[in-house]
C-alpha positions as a Markdown table, in Angstrom:
| # | Residue | x | y | z |
|---|---|---|---|---|
| 1 | Unk | 0.0 | 0.0 | 0.0 |
| 2 | Unk | 2.8 | 2.4 | 0.9 |
| 3 | Unk | 4.5 | 1.8 | -2.5 |
| 4 | Unk | 1.2 | 2.3 | -4.4 |
| 5 | Unk | 0.5 | 5.5 | -2.5 |
| 6 | Unk | 4.0 | 6.8 | -3.4 |
| 7 | Unk | 3.6 | 6.0 | -7.1 |
| 8 | Unk | 0.3 | 7.8 | -7.2 |
| 9 | Unk | 2.1 | 10.8 | -5.9 |
| 10 | Unk | 4.6 | 10.5 | -8.8 |
| 11 | Unk | 1.7 | 10.6 | -11.2 |
| 12 | Unk | 0.7 | 14.0 | -10.0 |
| 13 | Unk | 4.3 | 15.2 | -10.5 |
| 14 | Unk | 4.0 | 14.2 | -14.2 |
| 15 | Unk | 0.8 | 16.1 | -14.6 |
| 16 | Unk | -1.0 | 12.8 | -15.4 |
| 17 | Unk | -3.1 | 12.5 | -12.2 |
| 18 | Unk | -5.7 | 15.0 | -13.5 |
| 19 | Unk | -6.2 | 17.5 | -16.4 |
| 20 | Unk | -6.7 | 20.2 | -13.8 |
| 21 | Unk | -3.3 | 21.7 | -12.9 |
| 22 | Unk | -4.6 | 23.0 | -9.5 |
| 23 | Unk | -5.9 | 19.5 | -8.5 |
| 24 | Unk | -2.5 | 18.1 | -9.5 |
| 25 | Unk | -0.8 | 20.6 | -7.3 |
| 26 | Unk | -3.0 | 20.0 | -4.3 |
| 27 | Unk | -2.7 | 16.3 | -4.5 |
| 28 | Unk | 0.9 | 16.5 | -5.3 |
| 29 | Unk | 1.7 | 18.6 | -2.3 |
| 30 | Unk | -0.3 | 16.4 | 0.1 |
| 31 | Unk | 1.2 | 13.1 | -1.2 |
| 32 | Unk | 4.8 | 14.3 | -2.0 |
| 33 | Unk | 5.1 | 16.1 | 1.3 |
| 34 | Unk | 4.0 | 12.9 | 3.1 |
| 35 | Unk | 7.0 | 11.1 | 1.7 |
| 36 | Unk | 9.4 | 14.1 | 2.3 |
| 37 | Unk | 9.6 | 15.1 | -1.3 |
| 38 | Unk | 9.2 | 18.8 | -2.3 |
| 39 | Unk | 6.5 | 18.6 | -4.9 |
| 40 | Unk | 7.4 | 21.5 | -7.3 |
| 41 | Unk | 11.1 | 21.0 | -6.8 |
| 42 | Unk | 11.0 | 17.4 | -7.8 |
| 43 | Unk | 8.3 | 18.0 | -10.5 |
| 44 | Unk | 10.5 | 20.6 | -12.2 |
| 45 | Unk | 13.8 | 18.6 | -12.0 |
| 46 | Unk | 11.9 | 15.5 | -13.2 |
| 47 | Unk | 10.6 | 17.5 | -16.1 |
| 48 | Unk | 14.2 | 18.3 | -16.9 |
| 49 | Unk | 15.0 | 14.6 | -16.8 |
| 50 | Unk | 12.2 | 13.8 | -19.3 |
| 51 | Unk | 13.3 | 16.6 | -21.6 |
| 52 | Unk | 16.9 | 15.6 | -21.6 |
| 53 | Unk | 17.0 | 11.9 | -21.0 |
| 54 | Unk | 20.0 | 10.2 | -22.6 |
| 55 | Unk | 22.0 | 13.5 | -22.6 |
| 56 | Unk | 25.3 | 13.0 | -20.6 |
| 57 | Unk | 25.5 | 16.6 | -19.3 |
| 58 | Unk | 21.8 | 17.6 | -19.1 |
| 59 | Unk | 20.0 | 14.6 | -17.7 |
| 60 | Unk | 19.0 | 14.5 | -14.1 |
| 61 | Unk | 18.5 | 10.8 | -13.3 |
| 62 | Unk | 21.4 | 8.3 | -12.9 |
| 63 | Unk | 23.4 | 9.9 | -15.7 |
| 64 | Unk | 27.0 | 8.7 | -16.2 |
| 65 | Unk | 29.8 | 10.9 | -14.9 |
| 66 | Unk | 32.6 | 12.2 | -17.1 |
| 67 | Unk | 36.1 | 11.0 | -16.3 |
| 68 | Unk | 37.0 | 14.5 | -15.2 |
| 69 | Unk | 34.2 | 14.7 | -12.6 |
| 70 | Unk | 34.8 | 11.1 | -11.5 |
| 71 | Unk | 38.5 | 11.8 | -10.8 |
| 72 | Unk | 37.5 | 14.9 | -8.8 |
| 73 | Unk | 35.4 | 12.9 | -6.3 |
| 74 | Unk | 36.8 | 12.0 | -2.9 |
| 75 | Unk | 36.9 | 8.4 | -1.8 |
| 76 | Unk | 33.8 | 8.8 | 0.4 |
| 77 | Unk | 31.7 | 10.2 | -2.4 |
| 78 | Unk | 32.9 | 7.5 | -4.8 |
| 79 | Unk | 31.9 | 4.8 | -2.3 |
| 80 | Unk | 28.4 | 6.4 | -1.7 |
| 81 | Unk | 27.8 | 6.8 | -5.4 |
| 82 | Unk | 29.0 | 3.4 | -6.8 |
| 83 | Unk | 29.3 | 0.8 | -4.0 |
| 84 | Unk | 26.1 | -1.1 | -3.1 |
| 85 | Unk | 24.0 | -0.7 | -1.0 |
| 86 | Unk | 24.7 | 3.1 | -0.7 |
| 87 | Unk | 23.4 | 4.1 | -4.2 |
| 88 | Unk | 20.0 | 2.5 | -3.2 |
| 89 | Unk | 19.7 | 5.2 | -0.5 |
| 90 | Unk | 20.6 | 8.2 | -2.7 |
| 91 | Unk | 17.2 | 9.8 | -3.4 |
| 92 | Unk | 16.9 | 12.0 | -0.3 |
| 93 | Unk | 20.5 | 13.2 | -0.6 |
| 94 | Unk | 19.9 | 13.9 | -4.4 |
| 95 | Unk | 17.0 | 16.1 | -3.4 |
| 96 | Unk | 19.3 | 18.1 | -1.1 |
| 97 | Unk | 22.4 | 18.3 | -3.2 |
| 98 | Unk | 21.7 | 16.7 | -6.7 |
| 99 | Unk | 24.3 | 14.5 | -8.3 |
| 100 | Unk | 28.1 | 14.9 | -8.5 |
| 101 | Unk | 29.1 | 17.6 | -10.9 |
| 102 | Unk | 25.8 | 19.5 | -10.5 |
| 103 | Unk | 25.0 | 22.2 | -7.9 |
| 104 | Unk | 21.8 | 23.4 | -6.4 |
| 105 | Unk | 19.0 | 21.9 | -4.2 |
| 106 | Unk | 15.4 | 21.0 | -4.8 |
| 107 | Unk | 14.5 | 23.1 | -1.8 |
| 108 | Unk | 16.3 | 26.3 | -2.8 |
| 109 | Unk | 14.3 | 28.6 | -5.0 |
| 110 | Unk | 17.5 | 30.3 | -6.2 |
| 111 | Unk | 18.9 | 27.0 | -7.5 |
| 112 | Unk | 19.8 | 26.8 | -11.1 |
| 113 | Unk | 17.3 | 24.0 | -11.4 |
| 114 | Unk | 14.6 | 26.7 | -11.5 |
| 115 | Unk | 13.8 | 29.9 | -13.4 |
| 116 | Unk | 12.7 | 33.0 | -11.5 |
| 117 | Unk | 9.0 | 32.5 | -12.3 |
| 118 | Unk | 9.1 | 29.2 | -10.4 |
| 119 | Unk | 10.4 | 30.7 | -7.2 |
| 120 | Unk | 7.0 | 30.9 | -5.4 |
| 121 | Unk | 6.2 | 27.3 | -6.4 |
| 122 | Unk | 9.5 | 26.1 | -4.9 |
| 123 | Unk | 9.0 | 28.1 | -1.7 |
| 124 | Unk | 5.5 | 26.6 | -1.3 |
| 125 | Unk | 6.8 | 23.1 | -1.7 |
| 126 | Unk | 9.7 | 23.7 | 0.7 |
| 127 | Unk | 7.3 | 25.0 | 3.3 |
| 128 | Unk | 5.0 | 22.0 | 2.8 |
| 129 | Unk | 8.0 | 19.7 | 3.3 |
| 130 | Unk | 9.0 | 21.6 | 6.4 |
| 131 | Unk | 5.4 | 21.2 | 7.8 |
| 132 | Unk | 5.6 | 17.4 | 7.3 |
| 133 | Unk | 9.0 | 17.3 | 8.9 |
| 134 | Unk | 7.6 | 19.2 | 11.9 |
| 135 | Unk | 4.7 | 16.7 | 12.1 |
| 136 | Unk | 7.1 | 13.8 | 12.2 |
| 137 | Unk | 9.1 | 15.4 | 14.9 |
| 138 | Unk | 5.9 | 16.0 | 16.9 |
| 139 | Unk | 4.9 | 12.3 | 16.4 |
| 140 | Unk | 8.3 | 11.3 | 17.6 |
| 141 | Unk | 7.7 | 13.0 | 20.9 |
| 142 | Unk | 4.1 | 11.8 | 21.1 |
| 143 | Unk | 4.6 | 8.1 | 20.3 |
| 144 | Unk | 8.3 | 7.7 | 20.8 |
| 145 | Unk | 11.1 | 7.4 | 18.2 |
| 146 | Unk | 11.0 | 3.6 | 18.0 |
| 147 | Unk | 7.3 | 3.5 | 17.2 |
| 148 | Unk | 7.8 | 6.3 | 14.6 |
| 149 | Unk | 10.7 | 4.3 | 13.1 |
| 150 | Unk | 8.5 | 1.2 | 12.8 |
| 151 | Unk | 5.4 | 3.0 | 11.3 |
| 152 | Unk | 7.2 | 5.6 | 9.1 |
| 153 | Unk | 10.9 | 5.3 | 9.1 |
| 154 | Unk | 11.3 | 1.7 | 7.9 |
| 155 | Unk | 8.6 | 2.0 | 5.2 |
| 156 | Unk | 10.1 | 5.3 | 4.0 |
| 157 | Unk | 13.5 | 3.8 | 3.5 |
| 158 | Unk | 12.1 | 0.7 | 1.8 |
| 159 | Unk | 10.3 | 3.1 | -0.6 |
| 160 | Unk | 13.6 | 5.1 | -1.2 |
| 161 | Unk | 15.5 | 1.8 | -2.0 |
| 162 | Unk | 12.7 | 0.6 | -4.3 |
| 163 | Unk | 12.4 | 3.9 | -6.1 |
| 164 | Unk | 16.2 | 4.2 | -6.6 |
| 165 | Unk | 16.3 | 0.6 | -7.8 |
| 166 | Unk | 13.4 | 0.9 | -10.2 |
| 167 | Unk | 14.6 | 4.2 | -11.6 |
| 168 | Unk | 18.0 | 2.6 | -12.3 |
| 169 | Unk | 16.5 | -0.4 | -14.0 |
| 170 | Unk | 14.5 | 1.8 | -16.3 |
| 171 | Unk | 17.4 | 3.9 | -17.4 |
| 172 | Unk | 20.3 | 1.5 | -17.5 |
| 173 | Unk | 21.0 | -1.9 | -19.1 |
| 174 | Unk | 22.8 | -4.7 | -17.5 |
| 175 | Unk | 24.4 | -7.1 | -19.9 |
| 176 | Unk | 23.9 | -4.6 | -22.8 |
| 177 | Unk | 24.6 | -1.0 | -21.9 |
| 178 | Unk | 22.4 | 1.7 | -23.2 |
| 179 | Unk | 23.9 | 4.6 | -25.2 |
| 180 | Unk | 24.2 | 8.1 | -23.9 |
| 181 | Unk | 24.7 | 11.2 | -26.2 |
| 182 | Unk | 26.2 | 14.6 | -26.4 |
| 183 | Unk | 25.6 | 17.7 | -28.5 |
| 184 | Unk | 23.9 | 17.2 | -31.9 |
| 185 | Unk | 23.9 | 13.4 | -31.4 |
| 186 | Unk | 21.2 | 13.8 | -28.8 |
| 187 | Unk | 17.5 | 14.3 | -29.6 |
| 188 | Unk | 14.3 | 13.9 | -27.5 |
| 189 | Unk | 13.2 | 10.9 | -29.5 |
| 190 | Unk | 16.6 | 9.2 | -29.3 |
| 191 | Unk | 16.8 | 9.9 | -25.6 |
| 192 | Unk | 13.3 | 8.5 | -24.9 |
| 193 | Unk | 14.0 | 5.4 | -26.9 |
| 194 | Unk | 17.1 | 4.6 | -24.7 |
| 195 | Unk | 14.9 | 3.8 | -21.7 |
| 196 | Unk | 13.9 | 0.3 | -20.9 |
| 197 | Unk | 10.6 | -1.5 | -20.2 |
| 198 | Unk | 10.6 | -3.9 | -17.3 |
| 199 | Unk | 8.1 | -6.5 | -16.3 |
| 200 | Unk | 7.6 | -6.8 | -12.6 |
| 201 | Unk | 4.9 | -9.4 | -12.7 |
| 202 | Unk | 2.2 | -9.0 | -10.1 |
| 203 | Unk | 4.0 | -5.9 | -8.8 |
| 204 | Unk | 3.1 | -4.1 | -12.1 |
| 205 | Unk | -0.3 | -3.1 | -10.5 |
| 206 | Unk | 1.4 | -1.6 | -7.5 |
| 207 | Unk | 3.7 | 0.4 | -9.8 |
| 208 | Unk | 0.7 | 1.6 | -11.8 |
| 209 | Unk | 2.4 | 0.0 | -14.9 |
| 210 | Unk | 5.4 | 2.3 | -14.8 |
| 211 | Unk | 7.4 | -0.7 | -16.2 |
| 212 | Unk | 6.1 | 0.5 | -19.6 |
| 213 | Unk | 8.8 | 3.1 | -19.4 |
| 214 | Unk | 9.6 | 3.8 | -23.0 |
| 215 | Unk | 6.1 | 5.0 | -23.9 |
| 216 | Unk | 6.0 | 6.9 | -20.6 |
| 217 | Unk | 9.2 | 8.8 | -21.5 |
| 218 | Unk | 7.9 | 9.6 | -25.0 |
| 219 | Unk | 4.5 | 10.8 | -23.7 |
| 220 | Unk | 4.9 | 11.5 | -20.0 |
| 221 | Unk | 1.4 | 12.9 | -19.5 |
| 222 | Unk | -0.4 | 9.6 | -20.5 |
| 223 | Unk | -2.3 | 8.6 | -17.3 |
| 224 | Unk | -1.0 | 5.4 | -15.7 |
| 225 | Unk | -4.3 | 3.6 | -16.4 |
| 226 | Unk | -3.7 | 4.0 | -20.2 |
| 227 | Unk | -0.1 | 3.1 | -20.3 |
| 228 | Unk | -0.6 | -0.6 | -21.2 |
| 229 | Unk | -3.2 | 0.4 | -23.8 |
| 230 | Unk | -0.8 | 2.9 | -25.3 |
| 231 | Unk | 2.0 | 0.3 | -25.6 |
| 232 | Unk | -0.4 | -2.1 | -27.3 |
| 233 | Unk | -1.5 | 0.6 | -29.7 |
| 234 | Unk | 2.0 | 1.8 | -30.6 |
| 235 | Unk | 3.1 | -1.8 | -31.1 |
| 236 | Unk | 0.2 | -2.3 | -33.5 |
| 237 | Unk | 1.0 | 0.9 | -35.4 |
| 238 | Unk | 4.7 | 0.2 | -35.8 |
| 239 | Unk | 4.5 | -3.5 | -36.6 |
């Protein structure tokens, strides 16, 4: 249930929860804040990811590092970035400080992630996140830290690991590596087609069929309940 709840929140961030932007925003703030994610901050950076997937310098999600950036990393950062299980815990830290080689924070309205007109949105989301954090602190005093850890802390970190794992699986191959592009070699279509579909079996329903990731990247506003239909239709049209 926790995972399904979290993946519904991600739908609002894609604008696919509702055709009404205000409803998307309200639902997005309620659900994203509940899992300690700043709604607009993540929505905007994830939009950047969709618009630049497969571009070495401009992508936002599990993009490869250049040799120059890799060599500049200290031993601790290399360990946290590349040695399991640490990368599976990366999402909250990415929200605070992005990936190596990039600066800015999803909580900071002056970050280069955002344009000036998005400042109020980012502030709103940061305040919502702060309110949720305050609620958790209050619950910790009320029910005790161990009970809060059992009811929220452990499910939260399971969600973080699951999200990081699933995101990696959708954007990287295993035995066959996916291509990444620079400059004129990159295009939106080429980048979108270098994502991967994954079949999670009975977990597909919990993920709201996000395993259909290629069609999701090409048309991110398709509602999750039409993704399988869209894949079937596109397969029919092309083949």
